Short mmCIF file of C-alpha atoms and ligand atoms in Angstrom, two decimals:
data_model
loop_
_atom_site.label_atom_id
_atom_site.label_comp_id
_atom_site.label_asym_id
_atom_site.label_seq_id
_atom_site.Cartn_x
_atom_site.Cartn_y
_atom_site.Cartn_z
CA UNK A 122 118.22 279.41 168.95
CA UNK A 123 115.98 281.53 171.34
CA UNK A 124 112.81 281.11 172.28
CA UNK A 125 110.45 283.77 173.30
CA UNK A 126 107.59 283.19 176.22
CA UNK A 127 105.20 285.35 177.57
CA UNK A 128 105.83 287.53 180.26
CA UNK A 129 103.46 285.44 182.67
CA UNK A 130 104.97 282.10 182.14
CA UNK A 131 105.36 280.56 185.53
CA UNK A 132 108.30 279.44 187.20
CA UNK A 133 107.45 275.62 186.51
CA UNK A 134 106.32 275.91 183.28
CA UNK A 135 110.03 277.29 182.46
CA UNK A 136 111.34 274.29 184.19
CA UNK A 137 109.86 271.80 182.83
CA UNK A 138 110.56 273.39 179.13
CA UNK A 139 114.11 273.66 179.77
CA UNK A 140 113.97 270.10 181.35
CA UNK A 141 112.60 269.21 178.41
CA UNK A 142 115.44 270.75 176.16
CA UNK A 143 118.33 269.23 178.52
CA UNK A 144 116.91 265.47 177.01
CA UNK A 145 118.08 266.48 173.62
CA UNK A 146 121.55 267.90 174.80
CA UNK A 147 120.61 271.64 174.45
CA UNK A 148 120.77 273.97 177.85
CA UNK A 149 119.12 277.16 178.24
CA UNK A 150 119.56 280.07 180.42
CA UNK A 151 116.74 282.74 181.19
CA UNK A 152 116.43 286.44 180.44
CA UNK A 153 113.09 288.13 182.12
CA UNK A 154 112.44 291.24 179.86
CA UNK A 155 110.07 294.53 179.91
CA UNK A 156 107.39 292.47 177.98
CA UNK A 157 108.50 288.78 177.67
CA UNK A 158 110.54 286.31 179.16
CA UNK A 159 114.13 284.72 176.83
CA UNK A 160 115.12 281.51 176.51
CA UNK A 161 118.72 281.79 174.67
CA UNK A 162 119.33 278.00 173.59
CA UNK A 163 122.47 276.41 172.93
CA UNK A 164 123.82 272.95 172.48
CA UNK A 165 122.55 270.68 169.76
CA UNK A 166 119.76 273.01 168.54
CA UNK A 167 119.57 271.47 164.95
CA UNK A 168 117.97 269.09 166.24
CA UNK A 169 114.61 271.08 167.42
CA UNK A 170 111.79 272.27 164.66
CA UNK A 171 110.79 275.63 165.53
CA UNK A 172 107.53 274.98 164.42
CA UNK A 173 106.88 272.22 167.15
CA UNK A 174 108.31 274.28 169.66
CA UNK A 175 106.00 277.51 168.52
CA UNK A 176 103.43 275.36 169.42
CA UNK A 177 104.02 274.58 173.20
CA UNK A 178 102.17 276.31 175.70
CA UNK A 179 103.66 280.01 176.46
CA UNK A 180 106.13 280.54 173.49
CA UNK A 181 105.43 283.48 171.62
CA UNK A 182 108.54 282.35 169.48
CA UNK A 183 110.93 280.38 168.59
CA UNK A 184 114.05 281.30 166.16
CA UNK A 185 117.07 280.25 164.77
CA UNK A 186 120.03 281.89 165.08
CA UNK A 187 122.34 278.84 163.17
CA UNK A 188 121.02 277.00 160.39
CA UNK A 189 119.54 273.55 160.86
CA UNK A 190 121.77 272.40 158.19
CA UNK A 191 124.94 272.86 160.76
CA UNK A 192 127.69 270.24 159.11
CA UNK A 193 127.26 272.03 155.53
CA UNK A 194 126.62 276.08 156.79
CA UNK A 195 129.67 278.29 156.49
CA UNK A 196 128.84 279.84 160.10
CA UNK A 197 129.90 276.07 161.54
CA UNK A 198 132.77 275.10 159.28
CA UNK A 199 134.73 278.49 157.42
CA UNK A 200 137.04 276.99 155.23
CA UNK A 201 135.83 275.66 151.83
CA UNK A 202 135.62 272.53 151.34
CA UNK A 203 137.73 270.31 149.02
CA UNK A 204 136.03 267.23 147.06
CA UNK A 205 138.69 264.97 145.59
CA UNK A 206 137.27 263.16 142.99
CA UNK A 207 140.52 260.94 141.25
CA UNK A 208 143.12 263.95 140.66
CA UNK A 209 140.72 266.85 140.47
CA UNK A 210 140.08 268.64 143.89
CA UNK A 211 136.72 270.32 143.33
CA UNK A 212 136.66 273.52 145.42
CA UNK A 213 140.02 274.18 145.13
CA UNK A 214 140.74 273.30 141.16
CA UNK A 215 138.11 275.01 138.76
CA UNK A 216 136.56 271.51 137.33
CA UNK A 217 134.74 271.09 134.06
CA UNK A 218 132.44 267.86 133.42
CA UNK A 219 131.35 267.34 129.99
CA UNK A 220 129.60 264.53 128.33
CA UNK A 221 126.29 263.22 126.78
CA UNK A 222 123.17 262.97 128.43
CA UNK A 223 122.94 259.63 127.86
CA UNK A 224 125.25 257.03 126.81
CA UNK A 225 123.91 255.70 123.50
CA UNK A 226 127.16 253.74 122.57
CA UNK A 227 130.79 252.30 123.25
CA UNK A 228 131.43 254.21 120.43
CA UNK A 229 129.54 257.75 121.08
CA UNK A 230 131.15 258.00 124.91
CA UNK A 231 134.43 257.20 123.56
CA UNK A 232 134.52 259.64 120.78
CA UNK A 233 133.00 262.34 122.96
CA UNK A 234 135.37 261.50 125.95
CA UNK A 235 138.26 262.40 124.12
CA UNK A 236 137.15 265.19 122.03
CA UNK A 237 135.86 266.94 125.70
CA UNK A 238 139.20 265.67 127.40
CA UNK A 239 141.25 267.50 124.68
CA UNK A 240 139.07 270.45 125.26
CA UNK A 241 139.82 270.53 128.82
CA UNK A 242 137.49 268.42 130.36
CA UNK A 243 138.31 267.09 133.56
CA UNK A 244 135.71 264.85 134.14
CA UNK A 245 133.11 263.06 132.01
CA UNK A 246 129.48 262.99 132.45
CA UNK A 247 127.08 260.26 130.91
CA UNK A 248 123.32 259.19 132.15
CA UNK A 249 122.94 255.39 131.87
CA UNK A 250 120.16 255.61 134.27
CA UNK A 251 117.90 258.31 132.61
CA UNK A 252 114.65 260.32 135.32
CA UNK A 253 112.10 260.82 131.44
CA UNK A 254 109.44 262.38 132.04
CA UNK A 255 107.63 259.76 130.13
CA UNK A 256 107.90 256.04 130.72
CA UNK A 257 107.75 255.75 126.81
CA UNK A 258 111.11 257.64 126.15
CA UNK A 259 114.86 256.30 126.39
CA UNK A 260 115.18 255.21 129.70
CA UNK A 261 119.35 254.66 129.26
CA UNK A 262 121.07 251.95 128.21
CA UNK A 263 121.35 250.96 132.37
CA UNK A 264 124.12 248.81 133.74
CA UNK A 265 125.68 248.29 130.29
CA UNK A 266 125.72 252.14 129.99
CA UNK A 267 128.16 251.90 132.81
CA UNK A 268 129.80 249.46 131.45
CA UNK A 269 130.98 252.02 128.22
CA UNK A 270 131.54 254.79 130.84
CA UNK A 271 134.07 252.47 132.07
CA UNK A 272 135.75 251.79 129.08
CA UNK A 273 135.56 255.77 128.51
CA UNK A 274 137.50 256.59 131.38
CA UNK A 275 139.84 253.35 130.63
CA UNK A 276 140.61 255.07 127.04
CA UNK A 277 140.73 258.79 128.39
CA UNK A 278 141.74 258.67 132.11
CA UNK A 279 138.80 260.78 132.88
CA UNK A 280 136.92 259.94 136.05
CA UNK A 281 133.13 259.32 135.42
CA UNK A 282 129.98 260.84 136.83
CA UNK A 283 126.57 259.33 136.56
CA UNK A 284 122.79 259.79 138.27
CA UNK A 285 121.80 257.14 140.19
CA UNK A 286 117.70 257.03 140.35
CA UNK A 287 117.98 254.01 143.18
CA UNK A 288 119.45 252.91 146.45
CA UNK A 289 119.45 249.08 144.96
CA UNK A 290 122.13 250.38 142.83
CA UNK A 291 124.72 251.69 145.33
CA UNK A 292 127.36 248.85 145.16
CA UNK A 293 127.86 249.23 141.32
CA UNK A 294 128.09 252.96 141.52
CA UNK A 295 130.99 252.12 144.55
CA UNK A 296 132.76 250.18 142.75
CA UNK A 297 132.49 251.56 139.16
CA UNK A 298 131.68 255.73 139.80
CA UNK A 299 133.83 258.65 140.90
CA UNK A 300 131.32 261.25 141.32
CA UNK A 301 127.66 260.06 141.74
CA UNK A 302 125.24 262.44 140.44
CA UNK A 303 122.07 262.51 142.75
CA UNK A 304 119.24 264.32 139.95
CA UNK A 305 117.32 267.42 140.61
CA UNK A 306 114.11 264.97 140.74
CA UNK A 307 115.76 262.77 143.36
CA UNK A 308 117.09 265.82 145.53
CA UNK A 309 114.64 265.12 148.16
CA UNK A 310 114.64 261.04 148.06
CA UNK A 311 115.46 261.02 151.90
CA UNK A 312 115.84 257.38 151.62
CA UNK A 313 118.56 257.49 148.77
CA UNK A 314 120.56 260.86 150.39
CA UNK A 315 120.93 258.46 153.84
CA UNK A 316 122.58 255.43 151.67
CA UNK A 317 124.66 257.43 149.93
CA UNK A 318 125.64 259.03 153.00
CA UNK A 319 126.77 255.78 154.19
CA UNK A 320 129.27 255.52 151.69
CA UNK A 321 132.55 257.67 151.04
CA UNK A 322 132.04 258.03 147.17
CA UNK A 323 131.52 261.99 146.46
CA UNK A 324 128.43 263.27 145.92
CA UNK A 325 126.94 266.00 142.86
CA UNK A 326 123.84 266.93 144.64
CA UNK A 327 121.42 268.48 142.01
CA UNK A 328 119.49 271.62 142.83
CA UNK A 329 115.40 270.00 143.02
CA UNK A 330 113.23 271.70 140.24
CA UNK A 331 111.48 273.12 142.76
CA UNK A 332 113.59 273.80 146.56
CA UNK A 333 114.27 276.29 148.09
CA UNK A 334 118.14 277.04 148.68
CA UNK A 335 117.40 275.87 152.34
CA UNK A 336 115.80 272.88 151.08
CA UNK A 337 118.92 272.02 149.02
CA UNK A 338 121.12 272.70 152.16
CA UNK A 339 118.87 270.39 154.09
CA UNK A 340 119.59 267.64 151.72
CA UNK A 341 123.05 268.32 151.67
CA UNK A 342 122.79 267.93 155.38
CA UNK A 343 120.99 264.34 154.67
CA UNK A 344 123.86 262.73 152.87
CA UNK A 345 126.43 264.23 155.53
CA UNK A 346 124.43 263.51 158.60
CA UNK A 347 125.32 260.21 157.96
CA UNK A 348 129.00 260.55 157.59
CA UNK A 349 129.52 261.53 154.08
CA UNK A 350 130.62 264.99 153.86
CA UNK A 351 131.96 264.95 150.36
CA UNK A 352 129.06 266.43 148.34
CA UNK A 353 129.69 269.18 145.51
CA UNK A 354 126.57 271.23 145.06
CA UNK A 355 124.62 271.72 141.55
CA UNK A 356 122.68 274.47 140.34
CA UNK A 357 120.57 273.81 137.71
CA UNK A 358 117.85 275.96 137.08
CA UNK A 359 114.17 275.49 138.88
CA UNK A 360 111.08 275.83 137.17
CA UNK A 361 109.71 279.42 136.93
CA UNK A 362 106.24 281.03 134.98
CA UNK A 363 108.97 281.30 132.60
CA UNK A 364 108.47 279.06 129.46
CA UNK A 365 110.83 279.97 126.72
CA UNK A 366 113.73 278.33 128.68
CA UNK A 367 113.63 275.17 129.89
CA UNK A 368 114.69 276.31 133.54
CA UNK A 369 115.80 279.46 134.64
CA UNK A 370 118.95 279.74 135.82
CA UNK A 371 119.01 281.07 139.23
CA UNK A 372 122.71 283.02 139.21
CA UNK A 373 121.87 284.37 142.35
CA UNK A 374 122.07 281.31 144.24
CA UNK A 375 125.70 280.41 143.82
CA UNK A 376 127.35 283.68 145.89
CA UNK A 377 124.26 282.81 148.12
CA UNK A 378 125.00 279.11 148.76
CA UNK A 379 128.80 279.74 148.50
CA UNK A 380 128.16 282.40 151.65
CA UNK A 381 125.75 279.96 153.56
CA UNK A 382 127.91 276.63 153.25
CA UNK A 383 131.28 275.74 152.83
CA UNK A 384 130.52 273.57 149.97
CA UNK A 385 131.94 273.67 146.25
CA UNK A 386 129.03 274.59 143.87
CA UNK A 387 128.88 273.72 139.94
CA UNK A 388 126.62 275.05 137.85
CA UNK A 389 124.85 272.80 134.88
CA UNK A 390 123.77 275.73 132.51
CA UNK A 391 122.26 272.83 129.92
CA UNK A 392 119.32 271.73 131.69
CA UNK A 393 119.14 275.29 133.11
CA UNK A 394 118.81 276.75 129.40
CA UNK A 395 117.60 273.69 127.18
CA UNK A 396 119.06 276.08 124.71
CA UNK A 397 122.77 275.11 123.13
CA UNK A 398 123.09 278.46 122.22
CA UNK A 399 122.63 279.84 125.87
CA UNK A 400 124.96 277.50 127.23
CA UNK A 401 127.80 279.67 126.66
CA UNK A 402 126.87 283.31 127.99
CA UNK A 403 125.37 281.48 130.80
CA UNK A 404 128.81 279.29 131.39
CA UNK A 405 130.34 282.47 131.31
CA UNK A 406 128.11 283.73 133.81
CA UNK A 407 128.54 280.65 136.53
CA UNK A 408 132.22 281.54 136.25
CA UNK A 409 131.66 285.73 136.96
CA UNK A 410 129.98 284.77 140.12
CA UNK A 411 131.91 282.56 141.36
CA UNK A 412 131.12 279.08 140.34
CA UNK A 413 133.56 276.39 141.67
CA UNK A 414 133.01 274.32 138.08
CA UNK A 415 130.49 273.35 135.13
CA UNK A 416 128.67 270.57 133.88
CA UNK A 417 127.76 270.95 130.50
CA UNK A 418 126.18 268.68 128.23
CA UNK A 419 128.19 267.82 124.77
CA UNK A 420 127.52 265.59 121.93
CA UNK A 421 129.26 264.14 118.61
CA UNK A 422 125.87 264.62 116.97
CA UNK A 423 123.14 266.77 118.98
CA UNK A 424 120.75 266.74 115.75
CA UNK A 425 120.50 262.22 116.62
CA UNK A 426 120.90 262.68 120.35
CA UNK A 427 118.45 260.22 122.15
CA UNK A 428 118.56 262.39 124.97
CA UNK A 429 118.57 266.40 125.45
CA UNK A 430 119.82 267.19 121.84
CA UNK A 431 118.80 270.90 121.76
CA UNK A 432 120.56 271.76 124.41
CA UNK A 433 124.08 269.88 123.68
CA UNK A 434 127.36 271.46 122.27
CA UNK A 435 129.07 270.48 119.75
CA UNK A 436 132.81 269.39 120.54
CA UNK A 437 134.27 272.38 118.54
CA UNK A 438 131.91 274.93 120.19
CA UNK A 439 132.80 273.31 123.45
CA UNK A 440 136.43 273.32 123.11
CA UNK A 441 136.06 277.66 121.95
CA UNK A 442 133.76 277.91 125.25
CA UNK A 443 136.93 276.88 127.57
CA UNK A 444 139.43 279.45 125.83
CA UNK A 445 136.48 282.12 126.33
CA UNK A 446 135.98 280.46 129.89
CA UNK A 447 139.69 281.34 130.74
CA UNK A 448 139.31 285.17 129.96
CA UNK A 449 136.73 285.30 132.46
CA UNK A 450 138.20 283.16 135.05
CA UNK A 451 141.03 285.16 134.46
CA UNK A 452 139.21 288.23 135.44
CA UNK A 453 137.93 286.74 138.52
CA UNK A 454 141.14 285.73 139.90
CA UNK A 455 140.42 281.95 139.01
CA UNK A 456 142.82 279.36 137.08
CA UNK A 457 141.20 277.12 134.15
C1 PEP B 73 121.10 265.16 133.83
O1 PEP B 73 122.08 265.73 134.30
O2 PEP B 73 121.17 264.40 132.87
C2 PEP B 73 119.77 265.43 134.42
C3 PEP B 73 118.74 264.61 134.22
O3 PEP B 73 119.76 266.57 135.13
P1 PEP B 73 118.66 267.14 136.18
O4 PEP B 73 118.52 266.12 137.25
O5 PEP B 73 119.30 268.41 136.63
O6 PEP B 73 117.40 267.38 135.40
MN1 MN B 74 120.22 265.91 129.96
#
């Protein structure tokens, strides 16, 4: 960080600042220029707000020169990170999660669990915990929801991921959840990011419908402040003036978040579209640009889905996505 001050600053004024400073473990030297005076910062400078400091008498400016979010930015840690979640290493292994939305039934999860695992699934997805925008629709069928997730990846082998909406819930997802999905509506539920980052269970932190790729980095940095570092990133689409999709999908952020953190990055092109029939150019798409894996929504029967049914595959369409998936990761230089 460096921090600009005017040219008449006096002597104990600069002092006191970088006196200041030393109580939060960050030194500073001092540069007297032709029309200001430089404070180049170093130490633990995530821990200052620019703003604050802007506001202190003589600083013209203050400015970052490493992200705030330090354990997840690239510039801090090179190598990409690996997430193991059961056998799959996400960030090194192209992973593909497929499921419902919700769990309905013992019977629905099972049959899609194996029809997506024959596909090529690696992982299924399920919301027994459902964020409705209405407190009148299907909430999810809850702990017993879980319950039939279990016996889905009993029956299939395939590790489970599921939203959690509530920090009261964190034992059972411990115990009983390989990847815990944190939703795009939660993505800034400071209080939930700081449990979780208690624990050691990975992590799918969804994009918010709203935040900024700095905002998602910052609560990334929330969950592995507190010692959990193994958190996969989701893109999901945010809300635009855009109406005839449900989100749009912002492609742009994935080389952009893969180049500012060292974090794996899946892309959800279900929610981004709401469209079943866009789910597959825009799959293809998250794969082009270098997408570390998918989440994409599938059902047995879209048409009585109690959850997101216009925007779900079909089993057959979804097993033809993953050969089509294969000639693009192909080109790419990526294994499916
Ligand atoms: C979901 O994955 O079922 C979901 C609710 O997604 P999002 O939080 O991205 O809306
Ligand atoms: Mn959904």
């Amino acid at each position: 960080m460096i921090l600009v001050l005017q040219k008449n600053t006096p002597e104990p004024a600069i002092r006191q600042l970088l006196a200041q400073l030393a109580l939060q473990n960050v030194k500073g030297g001092c540069v007297a220029g032709e029309t200001s005076i430089l404070l180049p910062l170093v130490g633990e400078t995530w821990r200052l707000d620019p703003a604050a400091l802007q506001a202190l008498p003589y600083v013209q400016e203050a400015r970052r020169l490493t992200p705030a979010y330090h354990l997840a930015a690239r510039s801090t840690h090179p190598e990409n990170t690996v997430v193991p979640v059961g056998d799959v290493r996400v960030g090194a292994d192209f992973c593909l999660i497929a499921g419902p939305c919700a769990v309905e039934s013992a019977h629905q999860i099972q049959t899609v669990a194996a029809a997506v695992k024959a596909a090529g699934a690696v992982m299924l997805r399920g919301g027994a915990f459902k964020p409705r925008t209405s407190p009148y629709s299907f909430q999810g069928l809850k702990e017993v929801g879980l319950d039939y997730l279990k016996g889905a990846k009993k029956e299939t082998g395939l590790p489970i991921v599921t939203e959690i909406m509530s920090p009261y819930m964190i034992e059972r997802f411990v115990e009983d959840v390989d990847l815990i999905q944190v939703g795009a509506r939660n993505m800034q539920n400071f209080e939930l990011l700081k449990e979780l980052g208690k624990t050691n269970k990975p992590i799918l932190l969804k994009r918010g419908l709203a935040a900024t790729i700095e905002e998602w980095l910052m609560a990334a940095e929330y969950i592995m402040s507190e010692g959990n570092e193994n958190v996969i990133l989701c893109e999901r689409g945010i809300r635009t003036f855009e109406t005839y999709t449900r989100n749009t999908l912002d492609v742009s952020a994935i080389p952009a978040v893969k180049k500012l953190s060292h974090l794996p990055v899946v892309v959800d092109p279900s929610h981004a579209a709401g469209l079943w029939w866009m789910v597959e150019p825009l799959a293809k798409a998250a794969v082009a640009v270098g997408a570390d894996g998918l989440i994409i929504e599938v059902h047995n029967n879209p048409e009585a889905a109690w959850c997101d049914g216009a925007q779900s595959l079909k089993p057959d369409r979804f097993a033809k996505l993953m050969g089509d998936l294969r000639g693009i990761a192909n080109i790419v230089g990526r294994e499916l």
